[in-house]
CSV table of C-alpha atoms in Angstrom, one decimal:
chain,number,residue,atom,x,y,z
K,7,MET,CA,-0.2,0.4,0.0
K,8,TYR,CA,2.8,2.4,1.2
K,9,VAL,CA,6.1,2.5,-1.3
K,10,ILE,CA,9.2,3.1,0.5
K,11,ASN,CA,11.8,4.9,-1.5
K,12,GLU,CA,14.4,2.8,-1.5
K,13,GLU,CA,16.6,4.9,-2.8
K,14,TYR,CA,16.7,6.9,-0.4
K,15,LEU,CA,16.1,4.8,1.9
K,16,ASN,CA,20.5,3.7,0.5
K,17,SER,CA,21.5,7.3,1.6
K,18,LEU,CA,20.0,7.6,5.3
K,19,GLY,CA,22.8,6.7,7.8
K,20,PRO,CA,23.0,3.4,9.4
K,21,GLU,CA,21.2,4.5,13.0
K,22,GLU,CA,17.7,5.7,10.8
K,23,ARG,CA,18.2,3.4,9.0
K,24,GLU,CA,17.7,1.1,12.0
K,25,ILE,CA,14.6,3.3,13.1
K,26,ILE,CA,12.6,2.9,9.9
K,27,GLU,CA,13.8,-1.1,10.0
K,28,ASN,CA,13.3,-1.4,13.2
K,29,LEU,CA,9.6,0.3,13.3
K,30,TYR,CA,8.7,-1.5,9.5
K,31,TYR,CA,9.4,-4.9,11.4
K,32,SER,CA,6.9,-3.8,14.4
K,33,LEU,CA,4.8,-2.4,11.9
K,34,ASN,CA,4.1,-6.1,10.1
K,35,GLN,CA,4.3,-7.8,13.3
K,36,GLY,CA,1.0,-5.6,14.1
K,37,GLU,CA,3.0,-4.1,17.2
K,38,ILE,CA,1.6,-1.0,16.6
K,39,ASN,CA,-0.8,0.5,13.4
K,40,THR,CA,0.0,2.7,10.5
K,41,HIS,CA,-0.7,5.6,12.5
K,42,GLN,CA,2.2,4.9,14.8
K,43,PHE,CA,4.4,3.4,12.3
K,44,PHE,CA,4.2,7.7,10.3
K,45,SER,CA,4.5,8.8,13.7
K,46,SER,CA,7.1,7.3,15.4
K,47,ILE,CA,9.3,8.4,11.8
K,48,LYS,CA,7.9,11.7,12.0
K,49,GLU,CA,9.1,12.8,15.5
K,50,HIS,CA,12.6,10.5,15.2
K,51,LEU,CA,13.5,11.4,11.9
K,52,GLY,CA,11.5,14.7,10.9
K,53,ASP,CA,9.1,15.6,8.2
K,54,ASP,CA,12.1,15.7,5.4
K,55,VAL,CA,13.0,12.2,5.6
K,56,LEU,CA,9.0,11.6,6.2
K,57,MET,CA,7.9,12.8,2.6
K,58,ASN,CA,11.1,11.4,0.8
K,59,LEU,CA,10.9,8.3,2.0
K,60,PHE,CA,7.0,8.0,0.8
K,61,PRO,CA,6.5,10.5,-1.9
K,62,VAL,CA,3.8,9.1,-3.4
K,63,ALA,CA,0.8,9.9,-1.0
K,64,PRO,CA,-2.6,6.5,-1.4
K,65,GLN,CA,-4.7,9.3,-2.3
K,66,GLU,CA,-2.4,10.2,-5.3
K,67,ARG,CA,-2.8,6.1,-7.1
K,68,PRO,CA,-4.8,5.8,-9.9
K,69,GLN,CA,-8.5,5.4,-8.7
K,70,ALA,CA,-9.1,2.5,-10.0
K,71,GLU,CA,-7.5,0.5,-7.4
K,72,ILE,CA,-10.0,1.6,-5.0
K,73,LYS,CA,-13.1,0.4,-4.0
K,74,PRO,CA,-15.8,1.9,-3.4
K,75,GLU,CA,-18.3,-0.2,-2.2
K,76,HIS,CA,-17.0,-1.1,1.3
K,77,LEU,CA,-15.6,1.7,3.7
K,78,SER,CA,-13.5,-0.7,5.3
K,79,ASP,CA,-11.2,-0.8,2.1
K,80,ILE,CA,-11.6,3.0,1.4
K,81,LEU,CA,-10.7,3.8,5.1
K,82,GLN,CA,-7.3,0.9,4.0
K,83,TYR,CA,-6.2,2.8,0.3
K,84,SER,CA,-6.6,6.1,2.7
K,85,GLY,CA,-4.5,5.2,5.5
K,86,ILE,CA,-7.2,5.5,8.0
K,87,ASP,CA,-7.2,3.0,10.9
K,88,LEU,CA,-10.4,2.8,12.5
K,89,LYS,CA,-10.1,0.7,15.4
K,90,TYR,CA,-7.1,4.0,16.2
K,91,GLU,CA,-9.8,6.7,15.5
K,92,GLN,CA,-12.4,5.2,17.8
K,93,GLU,CA,-9.8,5.0,21.1
K,94,ALA,CA,-8.8,8.7,20.1
K,95,ILE,CA,-12.7,9.4,20.1
K,96,ILE,CA,-13.1,7.8,23.7
K,97,ASP,CA,-9.6,9.1,24.7
K,98,THR,CA,-10.9,12.6,23.9
K,99,GLU,CA,-14.5,11.9,25.4
K,100,ASP,CA,-12.9,10.8,28.8
K,101,ASP,CA,-10.3,14.2,28.4
K,102,GLN,CA,-13.3,16.3,28.1
K,103,GLY,CA,-14.7,14.8,32.0
K,104,TYR,CA,-17.6,13.0,30.1
K,105,VAL,CA,-16.5,9.7,31.1
K,106,GLU,CA,-16.0,8.4,34.3
K,107,GLU,CA,-13.6,5.7,35.2
K,108,GLY,CA,-15.0,2.3,34.5
K,109,GLU,CA,-17.2,0.9,32.0
K,110,ASP,CA,-20.0,4.3,31.9
K,111,PRO,CA,-23.7,3.1,30.8
K,112,ASN,CA,-23.6,6.2,29.2
K,113,LEU,CA,-21.1,5.2,26.7
K,114,GLN,CA,-23.8,2.7,25.5
K,115,THR,CA,-25.8,3.0,22.3
K,116,SER,CA,-28.8,2.1,23.8
K,117,SER,CA,-28.4,5.1,26.8
K,118,LEU,CA,-29.8,7.8,24.0
K,119,ILE,CA,-31.6,6.5,21.5
K,120,ASP,CA,-33.0,2.7,19.7
K,121,GLU,CA,-29.9,0.6,18.8
K,122,VAL,CA,-31.7,-0.5,15.9
K,123,LEU,CA,-33.3,2.4,14.2
K,124,PHE,CA,-30.1,4.3,14.8
K,125,CYS,CA,-28.8,1.4,12.3
K,126,ASP,CA,-31.1,1.4,10.0
K,127,TYR,CA,-30.6,5.2,10.2
K,128,VAL,CA,-26.8,5.2,9.4
K,129,ASN,CA,-27.5,2.0,6.8
K,130,LYS,CA,-29.9,4.2,5.0
K,131,ILE,CA,-27.7,6.6,4.5
K,132,VAL,CA,-24.5,4.9,3.6
K,133,LEU,CA,-26.6,2.5,1.3
K,134,SER,CA,-27.6,5.7,-0.6
K,135,ARG,CA,-23.9,6.0,-1.1
K,136,GLN,CA,-23.2,2.6,-2.4
K,137,MET,CA,-20.8,1.8,0.6
K,138,ASN,CA,-21.4,-0.3,3.7
K,139,ILE,CA,-19.8,-0.1,6.3
K,140,SER,CA,-18.2,-2.4,9.4
K,141,GLN,CA,-20.0,-3.1,13.5
K,142,ASP,CA,-16.9,-1.2,14.9
K,143,THR,CA,-18.5,2.1,13.5
K,144,TYR,CA,-22.1,2.3,15.4
K,145,HIS,CA,-20.5,2.9,18.1
K,146,THR,CA,-17.9,5.2,16.7
K,147,LEU,CA,-20.1,6.9,15.1
K,148,PHE,CA,-22.3,6.9,18.3
K,149,LEU,CA,-20.0,8.7,20.1
K,150,ILE,CA,-19.3,11.5,17.7
K,151,LEU,CA,-22.6,12.2,18.0
K,152,ARG,CA,-23.3,12.0,21.6
K,153,ARG,CA,-20.5,14.7,21.9
K,154,LYS,CA,-22.2,16.6,18.6
K,155,ILE,CA,-24.9,17.2,21.6
K,156,PHE,CA,-23.1,17.6,24.7
K,157,ASP,CA,-20.7,20.5,22.6
K,158,MET,CA,-24.3,22.1,21.0
K,159,ILE,CA,-25.9,22.2,24.6
K,160,ASP,CA,-23.2,24.6,25.6
K,161,LYS,CA,-23.4,26.7,23.5
K,162,ILE,CA,-26.7,26.7,23.8
K,163,ILE,CA,-26.6,27.2,27.7
K,164,GLN,CA,-23.4,30.1,27.3
K,165,ALA,CA,-25.8,32.2,23.8
K,166,SER,CA,-28.9,32.1,27.3
K,167,LYS,CA,-25.7,33.3,30.0
K,168,MET,CA,-24.7,35.8,27.1
K,169,ARG,CA,-28.1,37.3,26.1
K,170,ILE,CA,-29.1,37.8,29.4
K,171,ASP,CA,-26.0,39.8,30.6
K,172,VAL,CA,-26.9,41.8,27.6
K,173,GLU,CA,-30.4,42.4,28.4
K,174,ARG,CA,-29.4,43.6,32.0
K,175,SER,CA,-27.3,45.9,30.6
K,176,GLU,CA,-29.7,47.6,28.8
K,177,PHE,CA,-31.3,48.7,31.8
K,178,GLU,CA,-30.1,51.5,34.0
K,179,LYS,CA,-31.1,51.1,37.3
K,180,LYS,CA,-31.0,54.6,39.5
K,181,ILE,CA,-32.8,56.4,42.7
K,182,VAL,CA,-34.6,59.2,40.9
K,183,ASN,CA,-36.0,62.0,43.6
K,184,ASP,CA,-39.8,62.7,42.0
K,185,VAL,CA,-40.4,66.5,43.3
K,186,LYS,CA,-43.5,66.6,42.2
K,187,ARG,CA,-45.0,63.1,43.6
K,188,GLN,CA,-43.5,64.3,47.0
K,189,LEU,CA,-45.1,67.7,46.6
K,190,TRP,CA,-48.5,66.0,46.0
K,191,ILE,CA,-47.9,62.9,49.4
K,192,LEU,CA,-46.9,66.4,51.1
K,193,GLU,CA,-50.4,67.9,50.1
K,194,GLN,CA,-52.9,64.9,50.8
K,195,ASN,CA,-51.2,64.2,54.3
K,196,GLU,CA,-51.9,67.8,55.1
K,197,ARG,CA,-55.0,68.2,53.8
K,198,ARG,CA,-56.0,64.5,56.1
K,199,GLU,CA,-54.6,66.6,58.9
K,200,LEU,CA,-56.9,69.7,58.2
K,201,GLU,CA,-59.6,67.5,57.9
K,202,GLY,CA,-59.1,65.4,61.0
K,203,LEU,CA,-59.0,69.0,62.4
K,204,GLN,CA,-62.1,70.4,61.5
K,205,LEU,CA,-63.9,67.3,62.5
K,206,SER,CA,-62.4,67.6,65.8
K,207,GLN,CA,-63.5,71.4,66.3
K,208,PHE,CA,-66.9,70.4,64.6
K,209,ASP,CA,-67.4,67.6,68.0
K,210,GLU,CA,-66.5,69.7,70.3
K,211,GLN,CA,-68.4,72.7,69.2
K,212,LYS,CA,-71.4,69.9,68.8
K,213,LYS,CA,-70.4,68.5,72.5
K,214,LYS,CA,-70.9,72.0,74.0
K,215,LEU,CA,-73.7,73.1,72.6
K,216,LYS,CA,-75.3,70.0,73.5
K,217,LYS,CA,-73.6,70.8,77.1
K,218,SER,CA,-75.0,74.3,76.7
K,219,CYS,CA,-78.8,73.2,75.5
K,220,LYS,CA,-79.2,71.0,79.1
K,221,SER,CA,-78.6,73.7,81.4
K,222,VAL,CA,-80.5,76.1,79.7
K,223,ARG,CA,-83.1,73.1,80.5
K,224,ILE,CA,-82.1,72.7,84.0
K,225,LEU,CA,-82.8,75.8,84.4
K,226,SER,CA,-86.3,76.5,83.6
K,227,LEU,CA,-87.1,73.7,85.3
K,228,LYS,CA,-86.0,75.5,88.4
K,229,LYS,CA,-87.7,77.7,87.6
K,230,GLU,CA,-90.9,75.8,87.2
């Protein structure tokens, strides 16, 4: 799948060739995957050595060599390790704090959606593009979907907080002394006091009048 530039390989020093040969042996033995193989060469020898050692990228191969009817075939031609990508997604979930220690039941597909309906829906999309997918891909797609939902909810919460803060800043809060209302209240209080005083004076006069009338009656009775 990947053609090594033997001429460039032979031009390298013995230490560099030994590193490449050891990594290539580990790749053939299944001890490391393709992604780890290229990453190790890049880490130990640099980008230039990697580019010169593999001058022809997989996507530059003729289209006739690619079988589009199976997603797994496309992945192997593109150099993508599905198992490695799935592990990377799970590790990312762990970094984000969505995964607790041990087996988290929330990471199971059935915890969020109906597995049968989910697989059927994915199959319809894939078949419409004339492809098939492996069984492991369903769980990977579920983790991606779960992450998208979490991210969307986080964005909605942030947008809500931002909107509330903006609306609060639009209102100016201050204490205003309304002179007219204060005068009106004083007038109402004075009016009540005056009415109370007048009522009190009227009652007093009424009592005096009754007392005077009573005295006149007593005098009249005495004269008789």
